[in-house]
Amino acid sequence: MEERKILLVEDENKIALTLKKGLSENGYYVELAYDGLIGKKLFLSHHFDLIILDVNLPGMNGYELCKIVRSYNQQVPIVMLTAMSTTDDKIEGFDAGADDYIIKPFEFKELLVRIRALLKRTTNQLVPSGNILRVADLEMNLDSKEVKRSDKKIPLTAKEFQLLEYFLRNKNRVLSRADIASSVWDIDFDTQTNVIDVYVNYLRNKIDKSFGSKLIHTQVGMGYVLKEENER
Ligand code: CA
């Protein structure tokens, strides 16, 4: 089975590194963020099979981040980590969309058992197309990194792939150049550079140019949106 990718958002360095090490040793690939906002950026620009969120985080707390993740993705399992253990905290976590809740301090083994259970559940639920993002006749396979439109394979560079993935995860949503810059390039948008427009055009040439309907639309003065033409 392909390596499972976990996003870990935890600001306590010692815990973060211990968990990352333990999970890596158990065959998981771990991306680590020490801050809620960075966690959000990583979530928006990569595919993850599971997300572990600490509650008290700088930038944005775990509940807020959990809600944002859920607004984009209903499936990905989310485990919350917290030092607090009142029932209210648990309820808040579950309300935000978390699947499981672990109270610090905990045994690494306990977390591992929960992670395995959650991943097993999603593997069983998902049809083989679970890692495919679609709009109209275009599909992106996040496992094989293949993009097809009308069953025709479209080779993309790594950056074009990331940009298209970001568009697909935000289908029908107008994305400003600043949103794209921070999520795909991890930079602050600078009006002096036209890198976003250049890449959007590369992508258009590949996924739209030789096909009947356009998927990427310019929203004058606002940015870009990926949508089916008839959804206007
Ligand atoms: Ca914390």
PDB file of C-alpha atoms and ligand atoms in Angstrom:
ATOM      1  CA  MET A   1       0.000   0.000   0.000  1.00  0.00           C
ATOM      2  CA  GLU A   2       1.115   3.490  -0.716  1.00  0.00           C
ATOM      3  CA  GLU A   3       2.578   5.491   2.130  1.00  0.00           C
ATOM      4  CA  ARG A   4      -0.101   7.372   4.059  1.00  0.00           C
ATOM      5  CA  LYS A   5       0.410  11.080   4.518  1.00  0.00           C
ATOM      6  CA  ILE A   6      -0.333  12.734   7.834  1.00  0.00           C
ATOM      7  CA  LEU A   7      -0.509  16.433   8.587  1.00  0.00           C
ATOM      8  CA  LEU A   8       0.569  17.117  12.156  1.00  0.00           C
ATOM      9  CA  VAL A   9      -0.119  20.580  13.577  1.00  0.00           C
ATOM     10  CA  GLU A  10       1.482  20.882  17.002  1.00  0.00           C
ATOM     11  CA  ASP A  11       3.393  23.824  18.457  1.00  0.00           C
ATOM     12  CA  GLU A  12       5.156  22.004  21.276  1.00  0.00           C
ATOM     13  CA  ASN A  13       8.455  21.146  19.715  1.00  0.00           C
ATOM     14  CA  LYS A  14       9.223  18.102  21.840  1.00  0.00           C
ATOM     15  CA  ILE A  15       5.826  16.464  21.299  1.00  0.00           C
ATOM     16  CA  ALA A  16       5.829  17.385  17.599  1.00  0.00           C
ATOM     17  CA  LEU A  17       9.217  15.820  16.950  1.00  0.00           C
ATOM     18  CA  THR A  18       8.479  12.726  19.040  1.00  0.00           C
ATOM     19  CA  LEU A  19       5.232  12.126  17.173  1.00  0.00           C
ATOM     20  CA  LYS A  20       6.806  12.776  13.793  1.00  0.00           C
ATOM     21  CA  LYS A  21       9.593  10.317  14.552  1.00  0.00           C
ATOM     22  CA  GLY A  22       7.215   7.670  15.884  1.00  0.00           C
ATOM     23  CA  LEU A  23       4.824   7.963  12.971  1.00  0.00           C
ATOM     24  CA  SER A  24       7.653   7.893  10.429  1.00  0.00           C
ATOM     25  CA  GLU A  25       8.992   4.734  12.044  1.00  0.00           C
ATOM     26  CA  ASN A  26       5.549   3.216  11.586  1.00  0.00           C
ATOM     27  CA  GLY A  27       5.553   3.896   7.876  1.00  0.00           C
ATOM     28  CA  TYR A  28       3.676   7.185   7.705  1.00  0.00           C
ATOM     29  CA  TYR A  29       4.862  10.271   5.895  1.00  0.00           C
ATOM     30  CA  VAL A  30       4.474  13.288   8.192  1.00  0.00           C
ATOM     31  CA  GLU A  31       4.302  16.994   7.335  1.00  0.00           C
ATOM     32  CA  LEU A  32       4.724  19.092  10.451  1.00  0.00           C
ATOM     33  CA  ALA A  33       3.373  22.591  11.091  1.00  0.00           C
ATOM     34  CA  TYR A  34       4.019  24.496  14.322  1.00  0.00           C
ATOM     35  CA  ASP A  35       1.277  27.024  13.694  1.00  0.00           C
ATOM     36  CA  GLY A  36      -2.400  26.896  12.709  1.00  0.00           C
ATOM     37  CA  LEU A  37      -2.008  29.157   9.691  1.00  0.00           C
ATOM     38  CA  ILE A  38       0.857  27.119   8.302  1.00  0.00           C
ATOM     39  CA  GLY A  39      -1.196  23.996   8.945  1.00  0.00           C
ATOM     40  CA  LYS A  40      -3.990  25.515   6.880  1.00  0.00           C
ATOM     41  CA  LYS A  41      -1.615  26.351   4.029  1.00  0.00           C
ATOM     42  CA  LEU A  42      -0.245  22.823   3.982  1.00  0.00           C
ATOM     43  CA  PHE A  43      -3.745  21.351   4.060  1.00  0.00           C
ATOM     44  CA  LEU A  44      -4.826  23.496   1.112  1.00  0.00           C
ATOM     45  CA  SER A  45      -1.840  22.686  -1.016  1.00  0.00           C
ATOM     46  CA  HIS A  46      -1.295  18.961  -0.379  1.00  0.00           C
ATOM     47  CA  HIS A  47      -3.241  15.770  -0.082  1.00  0.00           C
ATOM     48  CA  PHE A  48      -3.351  14.168   3.373  1.00  0.00           C
ATOM     49  CA  ASP A  49      -4.863  10.896   4.522  1.00  0.00           C
ATOM     50  CA  LEU A  50      -5.228  12.020   8.122  1.00  0.00           C
ATOM     51  CA  ILE A  51      -4.796  15.194  10.173  1.00  0.00           C
ATOM     52  CA  ILE A  52      -3.659  15.530  13.795  1.00  0.00           C
ATOM     53  CA  LEU A  53      -4.449  18.884  15.377  1.00  0.00           C
ATOM     54  CA  ASP A  54      -3.357  20.279  18.676  1.00  0.00           C
ATOM     55  CA  VAL A  55      -6.023  22.572  20.165  1.00  0.00           C
ATOM     56  CA  ASN A  56      -3.930  25.450  21.501  1.00  0.00           C
ATOM     57  CA  LEU A  57      -1.894  26.709  18.581  1.00  0.00           C
ATOM     58  CA  PRO A  58      -0.452  30.051  17.562  1.00  0.00           C
ATOM     59  CA  GLY A  59      -1.953  31.634  14.449  1.00  0.00           C
ATOM     60  CA  MET A  60      -5.229  29.771  14.524  1.00  0.00           C
ATOM     61  CA  ASN A  61      -6.452  27.284  17.107  1.00  0.00           C
ATOM     62  CA  GLY A  62      -7.169  23.639  16.394  1.00  0.00           C
ATOM     63  CA  TYR A  63     -10.957  24.021  16.463  1.00  0.00           C
ATOM     64  CA  GLU A  64     -10.918  26.813  13.881  1.00  0.00           C
ATOM     65  CA  LEU A  65      -8.534  24.887  11.673  1.00  0.00           C
ATOM     66  CA  CYS A  66     -10.686  21.781  12.059  1.00  0.00           C
ATOM     67  CA  LYS A  67     -13.753  23.704  10.848  1.00  0.00           C
ATOM     68  CA  ILE A  68     -11.849  25.027   7.862  1.00  0.00           C
ATOM     69  CA  VAL A  69     -10.614  21.557   6.952  1.00  0.00           C
ATOM     70  CA  ARG A  70     -14.175  20.240   7.163  1.00  0.00           C
ATOM     71  CA  SER A  71     -15.480  23.027   4.921  1.00  0.00           C
ATOM     72  CA  TYR A  72     -13.227  21.644   2.181  1.00  0.00           C
ATOM     73  CA  ASN A  73     -13.082  17.982   2.984  1.00  0.00           C
ATOM     74  CA  GLN A  74     -15.691  15.891   4.788  1.00  0.00           C
ATOM     75  CA  GLN A  75     -13.757  12.639   4.623  1.00  0.00           C
ATOM     76  CA  VAL A  76     -10.249  13.144   5.918  1.00  0.00           C
ATOM     77  CA  PRO A  77     -10.018  11.802   9.494  1.00  0.00           C
ATOM     78  CA  ILE A  78      -9.093  14.410  12.106  1.00  0.00           C
ATOM     79  CA  VAL A  79      -7.672  13.627  15.549  1.00  0.00           C
ATOM     80  CA  MET A  80      -7.513  16.450  18.078  1.00  0.00           C
ATOM     81  CA  LEU A  81      -4.842  16.577  20.785  1.00  0.00           C
ATOM     82  CA  THR A  82      -5.437  18.582  23.893  1.00  0.00           C
ATOM     83  CA  ALA A  83      -4.145  19.158  27.383  1.00  0.00           C
ATOM     84  CA  MET A  84      -7.664  19.950  28.526  1.00  0.00           C
ATOM     85  CA  SER A  85     -10.067  17.202  29.328  1.00  0.00           C
ATOM     86  CA  THR A  86     -13.436  18.692  30.115  1.00  0.00           C
ATOM     87  CA  THR A  87     -16.492  17.394  28.350  1.00  0.00           C
ATOM     88  CA  ASP A  88     -17.081  20.844  26.866  1.00  0.00           C
ATOM     89  CA  ASP A  89     -13.728  20.703  25.101  1.00  0.00           C
ATOM     90  CA  LYS A  90     -14.546  17.335  23.629  1.00  0.00           C
ATOM     91  CA  ILE A  91     -17.915  18.554  22.461  1.00  0.00           C
ATOM     92  CA  GLU A  92     -16.333  21.604  20.879  1.00  0.00           C
ATOM     93  CA  GLY A  93     -13.881  19.360  19.061  1.00  0.00           C
ATOM     94  CA  PHE A  94     -16.565  17.034  17.765  1.00  0.00           C
ATOM     95  CA  ASP A  95     -18.741  20.005  16.804  1.00  0.00           C
ATOM     96  CA  ALA A  96     -15.853  21.373  14.782  1.00  0.00           C
ATOM     97  CA  GLY A  97     -15.774  18.063  12.904  1.00  0.00           C
ATOM     98  CA  ALA A  98     -13.071  16.028  14.647  1.00  0.00           C
ATOM     99  CA  ASP A  99     -13.351  12.226  14.511  1.00  0.00           C
ATOM    100  CA  ASP A 100     -11.357  11.455  17.609  1.00  0.00           C
ATOM    101  CA  TYR A 101      -9.886  13.158  20.610  1.00  0.00           C
ATOM    102  CA  ILE A 102      -6.778  12.384  22.635  1.00  0.00           C
ATOM    103  CA  ILE A 103      -5.902  13.960  25.954  1.00  0.00           C
ATOM    104  CA  LYS A 104      -2.308  14.841  26.747  1.00  0.00           C
ATOM    105  CA  PRO A 105      -0.258  13.258  28.094  1.00  0.00           C
ATOM    106  CA  PHE A 106      -0.917  10.101  26.122  1.00  0.00           C
ATOM    107  CA  GLU A 107       0.985   7.012  25.125  1.00  0.00           C
ATOM    108  CA  PHE A 108       2.197   7.095  21.554  1.00  0.00           C
ATOM    109  CA  LYS A 109       0.808   3.582  21.140  1.00  0.00           C
ATOM    110  CA  GLU A 110      -2.669   4.840  21.942  1.00  0.00           C
ATOM    111  CA  LEU A 111      -2.478   7.457  19.213  1.00  0.00           C
ATOM    112  CA  LEU A 112      -1.164   4.878  16.777  1.00  0.00           C
ATOM    113  CA  VAL A 113      -4.083   2.538  17.470  1.00  0.00           C
ATOM    114  CA  ARG A 114      -6.592   5.333  16.863  1.00  0.00           C
ATOM    115  CA  ILE A 115      -4.843   6.427  13.673  1.00  0.00           C
ATOM    116  CA  ARG A 116      -4.876   2.889  12.314  1.00  0.00           C
ATOM    117  CA  ALA A 117      -8.564   2.528  13.126  1.00  0.00           C
ATOM    118  CA  LEU A 118      -9.461   5.823  11.440  1.00  0.00           C
ATOM    119  CA  LEU A 119      -7.416   5.065   8.339  1.00  0.00           C
ATOM    120  CA  LYS A 120      -8.903   1.606   8.084  1.00  0.00           C
ATOM    121  CA  ARG A 121     -12.361   3.091   8.273  1.00  0.00           C
ATOM    122  CA  THR A 122     -11.715   5.543   5.444  1.00  0.00           C
ATOM    123  CA  THR A 123     -10.009   2.899   3.322  1.00  0.00           C
ATOM    124  CA  ASN A 124     -13.057   0.689   3.665  1.00  0.00           C
ATOM    125  CA  GLN A 125     -15.451   3.529   2.934  1.00  0.00           C
ATOM    126  CA  LEU A 126     -13.776   4.887  -0.094  1.00  0.00           C
ATOM    127  CA  VAL A 127     -14.303   3.471  -3.508  1.00  0.00           C
ATOM    128  CA  PRO A 128     -11.063   3.205  -5.485  1.00  0.00           C
ATOM    129  CA  SER A 129     -11.694   6.701  -6.809  1.00  0.00           C
ATOM    130  CA  GLY A 130     -11.223   8.125  -3.303  1.00  0.00           C
ATOM    131  CA  ASN A 131      -8.115   9.996  -4.275  1.00  0.00           C
ATOM    132  CA  ILE A 132      -9.503  11.523  -7.424  1.00  0.00           C
ATOM    133  CA  LEU A 133     -10.568  15.147  -7.760  1.00  0.00           C
ATOM    134  CA  ARG A 134     -12.938  15.983 -10.599  1.00  0.00           C
ATOM    135  CA  VAL A 135     -14.557  18.820 -12.438  1.00  0.00           C
ATOM    136  CA  ALA A 136     -16.561  18.241 -15.618  1.00  0.00           C
ATOM    137  CA  ASP A 137     -14.546  15.771 -17.743  1.00  0.00           C
ATOM    138  CA  LEU A 138     -11.261  16.574 -16.012  1.00  0.00           C
ATOM    139  CA  GLU A 139      -9.867  14.312 -13.316  1.00  0.00           C
ATOM    140  CA  MET A 140      -6.792  14.397 -11.145  1.00  0.00           C
ATOM    141  CA  ASN A 141      -5.531  11.243  -9.487  1.00  0.00           C
ATOM    142  CA  LEU A 142      -3.695  12.252  -6.330  1.00  0.00           C
ATOM    143  CA  ASP A 143      -2.012   8.867  -5.983  1.00  0.00           C
ATOM    144  CA  SER A 144      -0.652   8.399  -9.476  1.00  0.00           C
ATOM    145  CA  LYS A 145      -0.357  12.192 -10.039  1.00  0.00           C
ATOM    146  CA  GLU A 146      -2.063  11.782 -13.386  1.00  0.00           C
ATOM    147  CA  VAL A 147      -4.346  14.366 -14.892  1.00  0.00           C
ATOM    148  CA  LYS A 148      -6.779  13.502 -17.651  1.00  0.00           C
ATOM    149  CA  ARG A 149      -9.349  15.437 -19.569  1.00  0.00           C
ATOM    150  CA  SER A 150     -11.848  13.523 -21.719  1.00  0.00           C
ATOM    151  CA  ASP A 151      -9.665  10.477 -20.970  1.00  0.00           C
ATOM    152  CA  LYS A 152      -6.688  12.154 -22.590  1.00  0.00           C
ATOM    153  CA  LYS A 153      -3.607  12.250 -20.390  1.00  0.00           C
ATOM    154  CA  ILE A 154      -2.235  15.720 -19.728  1.00  0.00           C
ATOM    155  CA  PRO A 155       1.360  15.961 -18.497  1.00  0.00           C
ATOM    156  CA  LEU A 156       1.846  18.729 -15.951  1.00  0.00           C
ATOM    157  CA  THR A 157       4.888  20.052 -14.144  1.00  0.00           C
ATOM    158  CA  ALA A 158       4.904  19.732 -10.347  1.00  0.00           C
ATOM    159  CA  LYS A 159       3.907  23.391  -9.908  1.00  0.00           C
ATOM    160  CA  GLU A 160       1.119  23.200 -12.492  1.00  0.00           C
ATOM    161  CA  PHE A 161      -0.151  20.094 -10.721  1.00  0.00           C
ATOM    162  CA  GLN A 162      -0.197  21.894  -7.359  1.00  0.00           C
ATOM    163  CA  LEU A 163      -1.955  24.876  -8.877  1.00  0.00           C
ATOM    164  CA  LEU A 164      -4.596  22.691 -10.503  1.00  0.00           C
ATOM    165  CA  GLU A 165      -5.058  20.717  -7.277  1.00  0.00           C
ATOM    166  CA  TYR A 166      -5.645  23.984  -5.429  1.00  0.00           C
ATOM    167  CA  PHE A 167      -8.217  25.025  -8.027  1.00  0.00           C
ATOM    168  CA  LEU A 168      -9.945  21.637  -7.810  1.00  0.00           C
ATOM    169  CA  ARG A 169     -10.104  21.716  -4.028  1.00  0.00           C
ATOM    170  CA  ASN A 170     -11.700  25.150  -4.280  1.00  0.00           C
ATOM    171  CA  LYS A 171     -14.010  24.470  -7.182  1.00  0.00           C
ATOM    172  CA  ASN A 172     -16.524  27.275  -7.886  1.00  0.00           C
ATOM    173  CA  ARG A 173     -14.720  29.588  -5.481  1.00  0.00           C
ATOM    174  CA  VAL A 174     -13.092  32.779  -6.751  1.00  0.00           C
ATOM    175  CA  LEU A 175      -9.422  32.694  -5.761  1.00  0.00           C
ATOM    176  CA  SER A 176      -7.486  35.915  -5.538  1.00  0.00           C
ATOM    177  CA  ARG A 177      -3.891  36.058  -6.695  1.00  0.00           C
ATOM    178  CA  ALA A 178      -2.966  36.486  -3.016  1.00  0.00           C
ATOM    179  CA  ASP A 179      -4.807  33.249  -2.096  1.00  0.00           C
ATOM    180  CA  ILE A 180      -3.021  31.391  -4.857  1.00  0.00           C
ATOM    181  CA  ALA A 181       0.378  32.892  -3.989  1.00  0.00           C
ATOM    182  CA  SER A 182       0.163  31.963  -0.330  1.00  0.00           C
ATOM    183  CA  SER A 183      -1.291  28.503  -0.863  1.00  0.00           C
ATOM    184  CA  VAL A 184       0.610  27.268  -3.892  1.00  0.00           C
ATOM    185  CA  TRP A 185       3.837  29.249  -3.699  1.00  0.00           C
ATOM    186  CA  ASP A 186       3.916  29.824   0.036  1.00  0.00           C
ATOM    187  CA  ILE A 187       4.821  33.462  -0.609  1.00  0.00           C
ATOM    188  CA  ASP A 188       3.091  36.762   0.059  1.00  0.00           C
ATOM    189  CA  PHE A 189       1.571  38.136  -3.082  1.00  0.00           C
ATOM    190  CA  ASP A 190       3.609  40.905  -4.612  1.00  0.00           C
ATOM    191  CA  THR A 191       1.853  42.953  -7.273  1.00  0.00           C
ATOM    192  CA  GLN A 192       5.166  43.376  -9.097  1.00  0.00           C
ATOM    193  CA  THR A 193       5.263  39.759 -10.109  1.00  0.00           C
ATOM    194  CA  ASN A 194       3.023  38.116 -12.635  1.00  0.00           C
ATOM    195  CA  VAL A 195       4.080  34.576 -11.735  1.00  0.00           C
ATOM    196  CA  ILE A 196       0.501  33.598 -10.870  1.00  0.00           C
ATOM    197  CA  ASP A 197      -0.879  34.775 -14.234  1.00  0.00           C
ATOM    198  CA  VAL A 198       1.971  33.113 -16.075  1.00  0.00           C
ATOM    199  CA  TYR A 199       1.279  29.751 -14.412  1.00  0.00           C
ATOM    200  CA  VAL A 200      -2.476  30.058 -14.804  1.00  0.00           C
ATOM    201  CA  ASN A 201      -1.844  30.553 -18.517  1.00  0.00           C
ATOM    202  CA  TYR A 202       0.467  27.531 -18.699  1.00  0.00           C
ATOM    203  CA  LEU A 203      -2.273  25.520 -17.069  1.00  0.00           C
ATOM    204  CA  ARG A 204      -4.959  26.891 -19.397  1.00  0.00           C
ATOM    205  CA  ASN A 205      -2.882  25.984 -22.416  1.00  0.00           C
ATOM    206  CA  LYS A 206      -2.745  22.420 -21.175  1.00  0.00           C
ATOM    207  CA  ILE A 207      -6.167  21.755 -19.707  1.00  0.00           C
ATOM    208  CA  ASP A 208      -8.449  24.175 -21.572  1.00  0.00           C
ATOM    209  CA  LYS A 209      -6.979  25.224 -24.905  1.00  0.00           C
ATOM    210  CA  SER A 210      -7.754  22.179 -27.020  1.00  0.00           C
ATOM    211  CA  PHE A 211     -11.028  21.298 -25.300  1.00  0.00           C
ATOM    212  CA  GLY A 212     -14.518  22.584 -26.045  1.00  0.00           C
ATOM    213  CA  SER A 213     -15.417  24.114 -22.705  1.00  0.00           C
ATOM    214  CA  LYS A 214     -13.190  26.244 -20.506  1.00  0.00           C
ATOM    215  CA  LEU A 215     -12.683  25.370 -16.848  1.00  0.00           C
ATOM    216  CA  ILE A 216     -10.476  28.208 -15.610  1.00  0.00           C
ATOM    217  CA  HIS A 217     -12.217  31.569 -15.779  1.00  0.00           C
ATOM    218  CA  THR A 218     -10.863  35.049 -15.102  1.00  0.00           C
ATOM    219  CA  GLN A 219     -12.885  37.090 -12.675  1.00  0.00           C
ATOM    220  CA  VAL A 220     -11.834  40.619 -13.586  1.00  0.00           C
ATOM    221  CA  GLY A 221     -10.411  42.527 -10.634  1.00  0.00           C
ATOM    222  CA  MET A 222     -10.771  39.494  -8.350  1.00  0.00           C
ATOM    223  CA  GLY A 223      -8.775  36.547  -9.576  1.00  0.00           C
ATOM    224  CA  TYR A 224      -9.588  33.160 -11.030  1.00  0.00           C
ATOM    225  CA  VAL A 225     -12.218  30.501 -10.592  1.00  0.00           C
ATOM    226  CA  LEU A 226     -12.360  26.876 -11.713  1.00  0.00           C
ATOM    227  CA  LYS A 227     -15.870  25.838 -12.671  1.00  0.00           C
ATOM    228  CA  GLU A 228     -17.946  24.216 -15.349  1.00  0.00           C
ATOM    229  CA  GLU A 229     -19.133  26.809 -17.807  1.00  0.00           C
ATOM    230  CA  ASN A 230     -22.791  25.903 -17.423  1.00  0.00           C
ATOM    231  CA  GLU A 231     -22.620  26.458 -13.664  1.00  0.00           C
ATOM    232  CA  ARG A 232     -22.843  30.216 -14.095  1.00  0.00           C
TER     233      ARG A 232
HETATM  234 CA    CA B   1      -0.240  23.684  21.947  1.00  0.00          CA
END
